PDB file of N, CA and C in Angstrom:
ATOM      1  N   MET Z   5       4.910   6.019 -12.676  1.00 45.00           N
ATOM      2  CA  MET Z   5       3.547   6.027 -13.170  1.00 45.00           C
ATOM      3  C   MET Z   5       3.493   7.015 -14.327  1.00 45.00           C
ATOM      4  N   THR Z   6       2.827   6.622 -15.374  1.00 48.00           N
ATOM      5  CA  THR Z   6       2.766   7.478 -16.550  1.00 48.00           C
ATOM      6  C   THR Z   6       1.436   8.189 -16.640  1.00 48.00           C
ATOM      7  N   ASN Z   7       1.438   9.330 -17.326  1.00 63.00           N
ATOM      8  CA  ASN Z   7       0.215  10.088 -17.600  1.00 63.00           C
ATOM      9  C   ASN Z   7      -0.571  10.459 -16.350  1.00 63.00           C
ATOM     10  N   LYS Z   8       0.109  10.618 -15.233  1.00 88.00           N
ATOM     11  CA  LYS Z   8      -0.546  11.067 -13.998  1.00 88.00           C
ATOM     12  C   LYS Z   8      -1.734  10.203 -13.589  1.00 88.00           C
ATOM     13  N   VAL Z   9      -1.574   8.901 -13.659  1.00 92.00           N
ATOM     14  CA  VAL Z   9      -2.621   7.991 -13.211  1.00 92.00           C
ATOM     15  C   VAL Z   9      -2.780   8.192 -11.703  1.00 92.00           C
ATOM     16  N   ARG Z  10      -3.981   8.349 -11.267  1.00 94.00           N
ATOM     17  CA  ARG Z  10      -4.277   8.585  -9.855  1.00 94.00           C
ATOM     18  C   ARG Z  10      -5.431   7.693  -9.409  1.00 94.00           C
ATOM     19  N   PRO Z  11      -5.540   7.472  -8.118  1.00 96.00           N
ATOM     20  CA  PRO Z  11      -6.665   6.668  -7.641  1.00 96.00           C
ATOM     21  C   PRO Z  11      -7.976   7.439  -7.782  1.00 96.00           C
ATOM     22  N   THR Z  12      -9.004   6.722  -8.162  1.00 96.00           N
ATOM     23  CA  THR Z  12     -10.338   7.321  -8.224  1.00 96.00           C
ATOM     24  C   THR Z  12     -11.202   6.847  -7.070  1.00 96.00           C
ATOM     25  N   HIS Z  13     -10.831   5.705  -6.490  1.00 96.00           N
ATOM     26  CA  HIS Z  13     -11.586   5.164  -5.366  1.00 96.00           C
ATOM     27  C   HIS Z  13     -10.677   4.227  -4.576  1.00 96.00           C
ATOM     28  N   VAL Z  14     -10.669   4.398  -3.272  1.00 96.00           N
ATOM     29  CA  VAL Z  14      -9.871   3.541  -2.384  1.00 96.00           C
ATOM     30  C   VAL Z  14     -10.808   2.976  -1.323  1.00 96.00           C
ATOM     31  N   THR Z  15     -10.789   1.646  -1.189  1.00 96.00           N
ATOM     32  CA  THR Z  15     -11.655   0.971  -0.226  1.00 96.00           C
ATOM     33  C   THR Z  15     -10.828   0.025   0.633  1.00 96.00           C
ATOM     34  N   ALA Z  16     -11.056   0.062   1.929  1.00 95.00           N
ATOM     35  CA  ALA Z  16     -10.467  -0.926   2.835  1.00 95.00           C
ATOM     36  C   ALA Z  16     -11.564  -1.926   3.183  1.00 95.00           C
ATOM     37  N   ASP Z  17     -11.411  -3.142   2.712  1.00 95.00           N
ATOM     38  CA  ASP Z  17     -12.372  -4.205   2.996  1.00 95.00           C
ATOM     39  C   ASP Z  17     -11.827  -5.012   4.178  1.00 95.00           C
ATOM     40  N   ARG Z  18     -12.292  -4.698   5.351  1.00 92.00           N
ATOM     41  CA  ARG Z  18     -11.764  -5.324   6.564  1.00 92.00           C
ATOM     42  C   ARG Z  18     -12.173  -6.793   6.676  1.00 92.00           C
ATOM     43  N   GLU Z  19     -13.262  -7.164   6.071  1.00 92.00           N
ATOM     44  CA  GLU Z  19     -13.678  -8.576   6.093  1.00 92.00           C
ATOM     45  C   GLU Z  19     -12.725  -9.438   5.258  1.00 92.00           C
ATOM     46  N   ARG Z  20     -12.390  -8.958   4.072  1.00 94.00           N
ATOM     47  CA  ARG Z  20     -11.464  -9.694   3.202  1.00 94.00           C
ATOM     48  C   ARG Z  20     -10.005  -9.341   3.495  1.00 94.00           C
ATOM     49  N   ARG Z  21      -9.805  -8.289   4.295  1.00 96.00           N
ATOM     50  CA  ARG Z  21      -8.471  -7.838   4.717  1.00 96.00           C
ATOM     51  C   ARG Z  21      -7.627  -7.401   3.529  1.00 96.00           C
ATOM     52  N   VAL Z  22      -8.238  -6.548   2.683  1.00 96.00           N
ATOM     53  CA  VAL Z  22      -7.555  -6.009   1.511  1.00 96.00           C
ATOM     54  C   VAL Z  22      -7.890  -4.526   1.343  1.00 96.00           C
ATOM     55  N   VAL Z  23      -6.976  -3.825   0.698  1.00 97.00           N
ATOM     56  CA  VAL Z  23      -7.227  -2.466   0.224  1.00 97.00           C
ATOM     57  C   VAL Z  23      -7.393  -2.577  -1.281  1.00 97.00           C
ATOM     58  N   ILE Z  24      -8.484  -2.028  -1.787  1.00 97.00           N
ATOM     59  CA  ILE Z  24      -8.771  -2.072  -3.217  1.00 97.00           C
ATOM     60  C   ILE Z  24      -8.675  -0.646  -3.744  1.00 97.00           C
ATOM     61  N   ILE Z  25      -7.858  -0.478  -4.790  1.00 97.00           N
ATOM     62  CA  ILE Z  25      -7.702   0.842  -5.398  1.00 97.00           C
ATOM     63  C   ILE Z  25      -8.122   0.763  -6.855  1.00 97.00           C
ATOM     64  N   GLN Z  26      -9.041   1.655  -7.206  1.00 97.00           N
ATOM     65  CA  GLN Z  26      -9.427   1.823  -8.598  1.00 97.00           C
ATOM     66  C   GLN Z  26      -8.658   3.030  -9.116  1.00 97.00           C
ATOM     67  N   TRP Z  27      -8.018   2.852 -10.280  1.00 97.00           N
ATOM     68  CA  TRP Z  27      -7.145   3.873 -10.850  1.00 97.00           C
ATOM     69  C   TRP Z  27      -7.823   4.571 -12.019  1.00 97.00           C
ATOM     70  N   SER Z  28      -7.374   5.776 -12.299  1.00 96.00           N
ATOM     71  CA  SER Z  28      -7.979   6.599 -13.351  1.00 96.00           C
ATOM     72  C   SER Z  28      -7.823   6.014 -14.750  1.00 96.00           C
ATOM     73  N   ASP Z  29      -6.924   5.041 -14.919  1.00 96.00           N
ATOM     74  CA  ASP Z  29      -6.782   4.399 -16.234  1.00 96.00           C
ATOM     75  C   ASP Z  29      -7.663   3.157 -16.364  1.00 96.00           C
ATOM     76  N   GLY Z  30      -8.539   2.919 -15.362  1.00 96.00           N
ATOM     77  CA  GLY Z  30      -9.456   1.792 -15.397  1.00 96.00           C
ATOM     78  C   GLY Z  30      -8.952   0.548 -14.680  1.00 96.00           C
ATOM     79  N   ARG Z  31      -7.714   0.530 -14.302  1.00 96.00           N
ATOM     80  CA  ARG Z  31      -7.123  -0.608 -13.592  1.00 96.00           C
ATOM     81  C   ARG Z  31      -7.646  -0.652 -12.154  1.00 96.00           C
ATOM     82  N   GLU Z  32      -7.817  -1.875 -11.644  1.00 97.00           N
ATOM     83  CA  GLU Z  32      -8.191  -2.066 -10.246  1.00 97.00           C
ATOM     84  C   GLU Z  32      -7.176  -3.015  -9.620  1.00 97.00           C
ATOM     85  N   CYS Z  33      -6.649  -2.653  -8.467  1.00 97.00           N
ATOM     86  CA  CYS Z  33      -5.650  -3.470  -7.777  1.00 97.00           C
ATOM     87  C   CYS Z  33      -6.124  -3.766  -6.362  1.00 97.00           C
ATOM     88  N   SER Z  34      -5.831  -4.971  -5.923  1.00 96.00           N
ATOM     89  CA  SER Z  34      -6.173  -5.412  -4.583  1.00 96.00           C
ATOM     90  C   SER Z  34      -4.880  -5.752  -3.844  1.00 96.00           C
ATOM     91  N   TYR Z  35      -4.710  -5.173  -2.672  1.00 97.00           N
ATOM     92  CA  TYR Z  35      -3.498  -5.346  -1.876  1.00 97.00           C
ATOM     93  C   TYR Z  35      -3.897  -5.907  -0.508  1.00 97.00           C
ATOM     94  N   SER Z  36      -3.334  -7.049  -0.146  1.00 97.00           N
ATOM     95  CA  SER Z  36      -3.656  -7.595   1.177  1.00 97.00           C
ATOM     96  C   SER Z  36      -3.051  -6.711   2.264  1.00 97.00           C
ATOM     97  N   PHE Z  37      -3.698  -6.669   3.411  1.00 97.00           N
ATOM     98  CA  PHE Z  37      -3.156  -5.917   4.544  1.00 97.00           C
ATOM     99  C   PHE Z  37      -1.745  -6.405   4.865  1.00 97.00           C
ATOM    100  N   ALA Z  38      -1.578  -7.722   4.945  1.00 97.00           N
ATOM    101  CA  ALA Z  38      -0.274  -8.293   5.288  1.00 97.00           C
ATOM    102  C   ALA Z  38       0.777  -7.928   4.244  1.00 97.00           C
ATOM    103  N   GLY Z  39       0.387  -7.942   2.986  1.00 97.00           N
ATOM    104  CA  GLY Z  39       1.318  -7.584   1.931  1.00 97.00           C
ATOM    105  C   GLY Z  39       1.737  -6.131   2.018  1.00 97.00           C
ATOM    106  N   LEU Z  40       0.783  -5.243   2.239  1.00 97.00           N
ATOM    107  CA  LEU Z  40       1.109  -3.822   2.376  1.00 97.00           C
ATOM    108  C   LEU Z  40       2.035  -3.578   3.564  1.00 97.00           C
ATOM    109  N   ARG Z  41       1.739  -4.242   4.655  1.00 97.00           N
ATOM    110  CA  ARG Z  41       2.592  -4.070   5.845  1.00 97.00           C
ATOM    111  C   ARG Z  41       4.001  -4.593   5.562  1.00 97.00           C
ATOM    112  N   ALA Z  42       4.098  -5.695   4.829  1.00 96.00           N
ATOM    113  CA  ALA Z  42       5.397  -6.303   4.543  1.00 96.00           C
ATOM    114  C   ALA Z  42       6.262  -5.436   3.635  1.00 96.00           C
ATOM    115  N   VAL Z  43       5.638  -4.647   2.760  1.00 96.00           N
ATOM    116  CA  VAL Z  43       6.413  -3.805   1.849  1.00 96.00           C
ATOM    117  C   VAL Z  43       6.385  -2.334   2.280  1.00 96.00           C
ATOM    118  N   CYS Z  44       6.194  -2.104   3.563  1.00 96.00           N
ATOM    119  CA  CYS Z  44       6.167  -0.739   4.089  1.00 96.00           C
ATOM    120  C   CYS Z  44       7.412   0.024   3.625  1.00 96.00           C
ATOM    121  N   PRO Z  45       7.220   1.212   3.050  1.00 95.00           N
ATOM    122  CA  PRO Z  45       8.348   1.959   2.501  1.00 95.00           C
ATOM    123  C   PRO Z  45       9.094   2.843   3.502  1.00 95.00           C
ATOM    124  N   CYS Z  46       8.799   2.751   4.780  1.00 93.00           N
ATOM    125  CA  CYS Z  46       9.467   3.635   5.749  1.00 93.00           C
ATOM    126  C   CYS Z  46      10.930   3.232   5.931  1.00 93.00           C
ATOM    127  N   VAL Z  47      11.709   4.140   6.467  1.00 92.00           N
ATOM    128  CA  VAL Z  47      13.145   3.923   6.617  1.00 92.00           C
ATOM    129  C   VAL Z  47      13.457   2.735   7.543  1.00 92.00           C
ATOM    130  N   LEU Z  48      12.671   2.536   8.579  1.00 89.00           N
ATOM    131  CA  LEU Z  48      12.914   1.409   9.475  1.00 89.00           C
ATOM    132  C   LEU Z  48      12.680   0.076   8.775  1.00 89.00           C
ATOM    133  N   CYS Z  49      11.586  -0.022   8.048  1.00 88.00           N
ATOM    134  CA  CYS Z  49      11.260  -1.270   7.365  1.00 88.00           C
ATOM    135  C   CYS Z  49      12.180  -1.534   6.177  1.00 88.00           C
ATOM    136  N   GLN Z  50      12.657  -0.475   5.533  1.00 89.00           N
ATOM    137  CA  GLN Z  50      13.527  -0.638   4.373  1.00 89.00           C
ATOM    138  C   GLN Z  50      14.977  -0.908   4.767  1.00 89.00           C
ATOM    139  N   GLY Z  51      15.319  -0.671   6.026  1.00 86.00           N
ATOM    140  CA  GLY Z  51      16.668  -0.978   6.485  1.00 86.00           C
ATOM    141  C   GLY Z  51      17.659   0.164   6.374  1.00 86.00           C
ATOM    142  N   GLY Z  52      17.167   1.396   6.339  1.00 87.00           N
ATOM    143  CA  GLY Z  52      18.052   2.553   6.319  1.00 87.00           C
ATOM    144  C   GLY Z  52      17.844   3.424   5.097  1.00 87.00           C
ATOM    145  N   HIS Z  53      18.368   4.634   5.195  1.00 86.00           N
ATOM    146  CA  HIS Z  53      18.180   5.631   4.135  1.00 86.00           C
ATOM    147  C   HIS Z  53      18.785   5.205   2.801  1.00 86.00           C
ATOM    148  N   ALA Z  54      19.866   4.475   2.824  1.00 83.00           N
ATOM    149  CA  ALA Z  54      20.520   4.055   1.587  1.00 83.00           C
ATOM    150  C   ALA Z  54      19.650   3.106   0.763  1.00 83.00           C
ATOM    151  N   LEU Z  55      18.684   2.473   1.402  1.00 79.00           N
ATOM    152  CA  LEU Z  55      17.832   1.499   0.716  1.00 79.00           C
ATOM    153  C   LEU Z  55      16.448   2.057   0.363  1.00 79.00           C
ATOM    154  N   MET Z  56      16.245   3.338   0.611  1.00 82.00           N
ATOM    155  CA  MET Z  56      14.951   3.955   0.340  1.00 82.00           C
ATOM    156  C   MET Z  56      14.742   4.153  -1.160  1.00 82.00           C
ATOM    157  N   GLY Z  57      13.478   4.189  -1.568  1.00 85.00           N
ATOM    158  CA  GLY Z  57      13.134   4.511  -2.943  1.00 85.00           C
ATOM    159  C   GLY Z  57      13.061   3.336  -3.890  1.00 85.00           C
ATOM    160  N   ARG Z  58      13.266   2.147  -3.368  1.00 89.00           N
ATOM    161  CA  ARG Z  58      13.155   0.963  -4.226  1.00 89.00           C
ATOM    162  C   ARG Z  58      11.690   0.642  -4.473  1.00 89.00           C
ATOM    163  N   PRO Z  59      11.391  -0.018  -5.597  1.00 92.00           N
ATOM    164  CA  PRO Z  59      10.005  -0.456  -5.820  1.00 92.00           C
ATOM    165  C   PRO Z  59       9.629  -1.545  -4.811  1.00 92.00           C
ATOM    166  N   ALA Z  60       8.348  -1.705  -4.606  1.00 93.00           N
ATOM    167  CA  ALA Z  60       7.859  -2.754  -3.703  1.00 93.00           C
ATOM    168  C   ALA Z  60       8.218  -4.126  -4.259  1.00 93.00           C
ATOM    169  N   ASP Z  61       8.528  -5.032  -3.372  1.00 92.00           N
ATOM    170  CA  ASP Z  61       8.792  -6.427  -3.742  1.00 92.00           C
ATOM    171  C   ASP Z  61       7.435  -7.081  -4.007  1.00 92.00           C
ATOM    172  N   ARG Z  62       7.108  -7.292  -5.272  1.00 94.00           N
ATOM    173  CA  ARG Z  62       5.791  -7.828  -5.644  1.00 94.00           C
ATOM    174  C   ARG Z  62       5.545  -9.223  -5.090  1.00 94.00           C
ATOM    175  N   LEU Z  63       6.578 -10.046  -5.031  1.00 94.00           N
ATOM    176  CA  LEU Z  63       6.419 -11.389  -4.485  1.00 94.00           C
ATOM    177  C   LEU Z  63       6.087 -11.321  -3.000  1.00 94.00           C
ATOM    178  N   LEU Z  64       6.795 -10.477  -2.272  1.00 93.00           N
ATOM    179  CA  LEU Z  64       6.513 -10.292  -0.843  1.00 93.00           C
ATOM    180  C   LEU Z  64       5.106  -9.739  -0.646  1.00 93.00           C
ATOM    181  N   LEU Z  65       4.733  -8.796  -1.476  1.00 95.00           N
ATOM    182  CA  LEU Z  65       3.391  -8.219  -1.406  1.00 95.00           C
ATOM    183  C   LEU Z  65       2.318  -9.286  -1.620  1.00 95.00           C
ATOM    184  N   ALA Z  66       2.542 -10.167  -2.582  1.00 94.00           N
ATOM    185  CA  ALA Z  66       1.552 -11.193  -2.929  1.00 94.00           C
ATOM    186  C   ALA Z  66       1.508 -12.346  -1.937  1.00 94.00           C
ATOM    187  N   LYS Z  67       2.636 -12.707  -1.361  1.00 96.00           N
ATOM    188  CA  LYS Z  67       2.720 -13.932  -0.556  1.00 96.00           C
ATOM    189  C   LYS Z  67       2.614 -13.722   0.949  1.00 96.00           C
ATOM    190  N   SER Z  68       2.720 -12.488   1.424  1.00 96.00           N
ATOM    191  CA  SER Z  68       2.718 -12.244   2.875  1.00 96.00           C
ATOM    192  C   SER Z  68       1.379 -12.603   3.501  1.00 96.00           C
ATOM    193  N   GLN Z  69       1.471 -13.236   4.654  1.00 95.00           N
ATOM    194  CA  GLN Z  69       0.277 -13.596   5.412  1.00 95.00           C
ATOM    195  C   GLN Z  69       0.491 -13.250   6.879  1.00 95.00           C
ATOM    196  N   ASN Z  70      -0.524 -12.700   7.482  1.00 95.00           N
ATOM    197  CA  ASN Z  70      -0.496 -12.393   8.904  1.00 95.00           C
ATOM    198  C   ASN Z  70      -1.946 -12.219   9.345  1.00 95.00           C
ATOM    199  N   ASP Z  71      -2.519 -13.285   9.863  1.00 93.00           N
ATOM    200  CA  ASP Z  71      -3.935 -13.262  10.238  1.00 93.00           C
ATOM    201  C   ASP Z  71      -4.244 -12.350  11.424  1.00 93.00           C
ATOM    202  N   ALA Z  72      -3.220 -11.945  12.166  1.00 94.00           N
ATOM    203  CA  ALA Z  72      -3.424 -11.066  13.319  1.00 94.00           C
ATOM    204  C   ALA Z  72      -3.376  -9.588  12.926  1.00 94.00           C
ATOM    205  N   LEU Z  73      -2.914  -9.290  11.722  1.00 95.00           N
ATOM    206  CA  LEU Z  73      -2.742  -7.897  11.305  1.00 95.00           C
ATOM    207  C   LEU Z  73      -4.048  -7.307  10.800  1.00 95.00           C
ATOM    208  N   ASN Z  74      -4.343  -6.097  11.265  1.00 96.00           N
ATOM    209  CA  ASN Z  74      -5.511  -5.367  10.796  1.00 96.00           C
ATOM    210  C   ASN Z  74      -5.141  -3.922  10.537  1.00 96.00           C
ATOM    211  N   LEU Z  75      -5.892  -3.305   9.675  1.00 97.00           N
ATOM    212  CA  LEU Z  75      -5.716  -1.898   9.355  1.00 97.00           C
ATOM    213  C   LEU Z  75      -6.565  -1.068  10.308  1.00 97.00           C
ATOM    214  N   ASP Z  76      -5.920  -0.171  11.036  1.00 96.00           N
ATOM    215  CA  ASP Z  76      -6.647   0.713  11.947  1.00 96.00           C
ATOM    216  C   ASP Z  76      -7.123   1.984  11.247  1.00 96.00           C
ATOM    217  N   ALA Z  77      -6.289   2.519  10.337  1.00 96.00           N
ATOM    218  CA  ALA Z  77      -6.650   3.767   9.666  1.00 96.00           C
ATOM    219  C   ALA Z  77      -5.852   3.923   8.384  1.00 96.00           C
ATOM    220  N   ALA Z  78      -6.438   4.667   7.463  1.00 96.00           N
ATOM    221  CA  ALA Z  78      -5.761   5.077   6.232  1.00 96.00           C
ATOM    222  C   ALA Z  78      -5.989   6.573   6.093  1.00 96.00           C
ATOM    223  N   THR Z  79      -4.894   7.328   6.058  1.00 96.00           N
ATOM    224  CA  THR Z  79      -4.979   8.780   6.053  1.00 96.00           C
ATOM    225  C   THR Z  79      -4.305   9.344   4.812  1.00 96.00           C
ATOM    226  N   PRO Z  80      -5.006  10.186   4.056  1.00 95.00           N
ATOM    227  CA  PRO Z  80      -4.364  10.795   2.888  1.00 95.00           C
ATOM    228  C   PRO Z  80      -3.180  11.661   3.312  1.00 95.00           C
ATOM    229  N   VAL Z  81      -2.146  11.673   2.489  1.00 96.00           N
ATOM    230  CA  VAL Z  81      -0.989  12.546   2.679  1.00 96.00           C
ATOM    231  C   VAL Z  81      -0.927  13.438   1.445  1.00 96.00           C
ATOM    232  N   GLY Z  82      -1.381  14.661   1.602  1.00 94.00           N
ATOM    233  CA  GLY Z  82      -1.483  15.556   0.452  1.00 94.00           C
ATOM    234  C   GLY Z  82      -2.295  14.900  -0.640  1.00 94.00           C
ATOM    235  N   SER Z  83      -1.876  15.098  -1.875  1.00 93.00           N
ATOM    236  CA  SER Z  83      -2.550  14.457  -3.001  1.00 93.00           C
ATOM    237  C   SER Z  83      -1.686  13.368  -3.613  1.00 93.00           C
ATOM    238  N   TYR Z  84      -0.610  12.987  -2.902  1.00 95.00           N
ATOM    239  CA  TYR Z  84       0.353  12.071  -3.508  1.00 95.00           C
ATOM    240  C   TYR Z  84       0.502  10.732  -2.805  1.00 95.00           C
ATOM    241  N   ALA Z  85      -0.132  10.532  -1.654  1.00 96.00           N
ATOM    242  CA  ALA Z  85       0.148   9.311  -0.900  1.00 96.00           C
ATOM    243  C   ALA Z  85      -0.945   9.020   0.118  1.00 96.00           C
ATOM    244  N   VAL Z  86      -0.770   7.852   0.760  1.00 97.00           N
ATOM    245  CA  VAL Z  86      -1.636   7.438   1.861  1.00 97.00           C
ATOM    246  C   VAL Z  86      -0.737   6.854   2.954  1.00 97.00           C
ATOM    247  N   GLN Z  87      -1.135   7.089   4.185  1.00 97.00           N
ATOM    248  CA  GLN Z  87      -0.394   6.551   5.327  1.00 97.00           C
ATOM    249  C   GLN Z  87      -1.311   5.587   6.067  1.00 97.00           C
ATOM    250  N   PHE Z  88      -0.833   4.356   6.247  1.00 97.00           N
ATOM    251  CA  PHE Z  88      -1.613   3.337   6.931  1.00 97.00           C
ATOM    252  C   PHE Z  88      -1.157   3.225   8.373  1.00 97.00           C
ATOM    253  N   ALA Z  89      -2.113   3.035   9.268  1.00 97.00           N
ATOM    254  CA  ALA Z  89      -1.829   2.732  10.676  1.00 97.00           C
ATOM    255  C   ALA Z  89      -2.303   1.307  10.919  1.00 97.00           C
ATOM    256  N   TRP Z  90      -1.379   0.468  11.391  1.00 97.00           N
ATOM    257  CA  TRP Z  90      -1.651  -0.959  11.586  1.00 97.00           C
ATOM    258  C   TRP Z  90      -1.855  -1.253  13.061  1.00 97.00           C
ATOM    259  N   ASN Z  91      -2.577  -2.321  13.344  1.00 97.00           N
ATOM    260  CA  ASN Z  91      -2.852  -2.677  14.734  1.00 97.00           C
ATOM    261  C   ASN Z  91      -1.618  -3.196  15.471  1.00 97.00           C
ATOM    262  N   ASP Z  92      -0.500  -3.378  14.761  1.00 96.00           N
ATOM    263  CA  ASP Z  92       0.740  -3.757  15.437  1.00 96.00           C
ATOM    264  C   ASP Z  92       1.489  -2.517  15.950  1.00 96.00           C
ATOM    265  N   GLY Z  93       0.879  -1.345  15.790  1.00 96.00           N
ATOM    266  CA  GLY Z  93       1.458  -0.101  16.286  1.00 96.00           C
ATOM    267  C   GLY Z  93       2.265   0.666  15.249  1.00 96.00           C
ATOM    268  N   HIS Z  94       2.497   0.080  14.086  1.00 96.00           N
ATOM    269  CA  HIS Z  94       3.316   0.743  13.069  1.00 96.00           C
ATOM    270  C   HIS Z  94       2.457   1.685  12.240  1.00 96.00           C
ATOM    271  N   ASP Z  95       2.975   2.905  12.022  1.00 96.00           N
ATOM    272  CA  ASP Z  95       2.204   3.872  11.249  1.00 96.00           C
ATOM    273  C   ASP Z  95       3.085   4.903  10.544  1.00 96.00           C
ATOM    274  N   SER Z  96       4.357   4.611  10.352  1.00 94.00           N
ATOM    275  CA  SER Z  96       5.248   5.630   9.787  1.00 94.00           C
ATOM    276  C   SER Z  96       5.460   5.508   8.281  1.00 94.00           C
ATOM    277  N   GLY Z  97       4.915   4.482   7.656  1.00 94.00           N
ATOM    278  CA  GLY Z  97       5.098   4.323   6.211  1.00 94.00           C
ATOM    279  C   GLY Z  97       4.176   5.220   5.417  1.00 94.00           C
ATOM    280  N   ILE Z  98       4.741   5.951   4.471  1.00 96.00           N
ATOM    281  CA  ILE Z  98       3.952   6.772   3.551  1.00 96.00           C
ATOM    282  C   ILE Z  98       4.045   6.115   2.182  1.00 96.00           C
ATOM    283  N   TYR Z  99       2.935   5.594   1.718  1.00 97.00           N
ATOM    284  CA  TYR Z  99       2.846   4.846   0.466  1.00 97.00           C
ATOM    285  C   TYR Z  99       2.390   5.804  -0.630  1.00 97.00           C
ATOM    286  N   THR Z 100       3.298   6.187  -1.511  1.00 96.00           N
ATOM    287  CA  THR Z 100       2.897   7.099  -2.589  1.00 96.00           C
ATOM    288  C   THR Z 100       1.999   6.353  -3.563  1.00 96.00           C
ATOM    289  N   TRP Z 101       1.199   7.124  -4.270  1.00 96.00           N
ATOM    290  CA  TRP Z 101       0.328   6.515  -5.272  1.00 96.00           C
ATOM    291  C   TRP Z 101       1.173   5.835  -6.345  1.00 96.00           C
ATOM    292  N   ASP Z 102       2.308   6.434  -6.707  1.00 96.00           N
ATOM    293  CA  ASP Z 102       3.202   5.827  -7.690  1.00 96.00           C
ATOM    294  C   ASP Z 102       3.692   4.470  -7.205  1.00 96.00           C
ATOM    295  N   TYR Z 103       4.112   4.405  -5.943  1.00 96.00           N
ATOM    296  CA  TYR Z 103       4.616   3.171  -5.340  1.00 96.00           C
ATOM    297  C   TYR Z 103       3.548   2.072  -5.402  1.00 96.00           C
ATOM    298  N   LEU Z 104       2.312   2.438  -5.031  1.00 97.00           N
ATOM    299  CA  LEU Z 104       1.217   1.463  -5.025  1.00 97.00           C
ATOM    300  C   LEU Z 104       0.816   1.049  -6.442  1.00 97.00           C
ATOM    301  N   TYR Z 105       0.786   1.995  -7.358  1.00 97.00           N
ATOM    302  CA  TYR Z 105       0.414   1.652  -8.733  1.00 97.00           C
ATOM    303  C   TYR Z 105       1.421   0.692  -9.338  1.00 97.00           C
ATOM    304  N   GLU Z 106       2.689   0.986  -9.175  1.00 95.00           N
ATOM    305  CA  GLU Z 106       3.744   0.146  -9.741  1.00 95.00           C
ATOM    306  C   GLU Z 106       3.764  -1.243  -9.096  1.00 95.00           C
ATOM    307  N   ALA Z 107       3.341  -1.330  -7.849  1.00 95.00           N
ATOM    308  CA  ALA Z 107       3.313  -2.616  -7.148  1.00 95.00           C
ATOM    309  C   ALA Z 107       2.037  -3.384  -7.430  1.00 95.00           C
ATOM    310  N   GLY Z 108       1.081  -2.753  -8.062  1.00 89.00           N
ATOM    311  CA  GLY Z 108      -0.262  -3.292  -8.227  1.00 89.00           C
ATOM    312  C   GLY Z 108      -0.346  -4.713  -8.706  1.00 89.00           C
ATOM    313  N   LEU Z 109      -1.224  -5.465  -8.052  1.00 70.00           N
ATOM    314  CA  LEU Z 109      -1.450  -6.880  -8.371  1.00 70.00           C
ATOM    315  C   LEU Z 109      -2.837  -7.055  -8.969  1.00 70.00           C
TER     316      LEU Z 109
END
């Protein structure tokens, strides 16, 4: 992410099942719950430490569907990330703002 672009507003729309992030550069991105869960950056979801740090798979983010998945909570992690807790019990992924901005749809 360039020029320290940061989120100015983050909304979880549970009816539409999306997280909407407005960025300081004026960009707005919408991420489906299923897509966010599918591109979880945690070590378990990424397949081990050697595979960590890759950018999100934009196609997977855009195409993932899971009508049973819901967001239980979104918790800030310092000033650099957000941690999502999903109703499937998974909550170990820390999504940096850089990761989300670069993946933005």
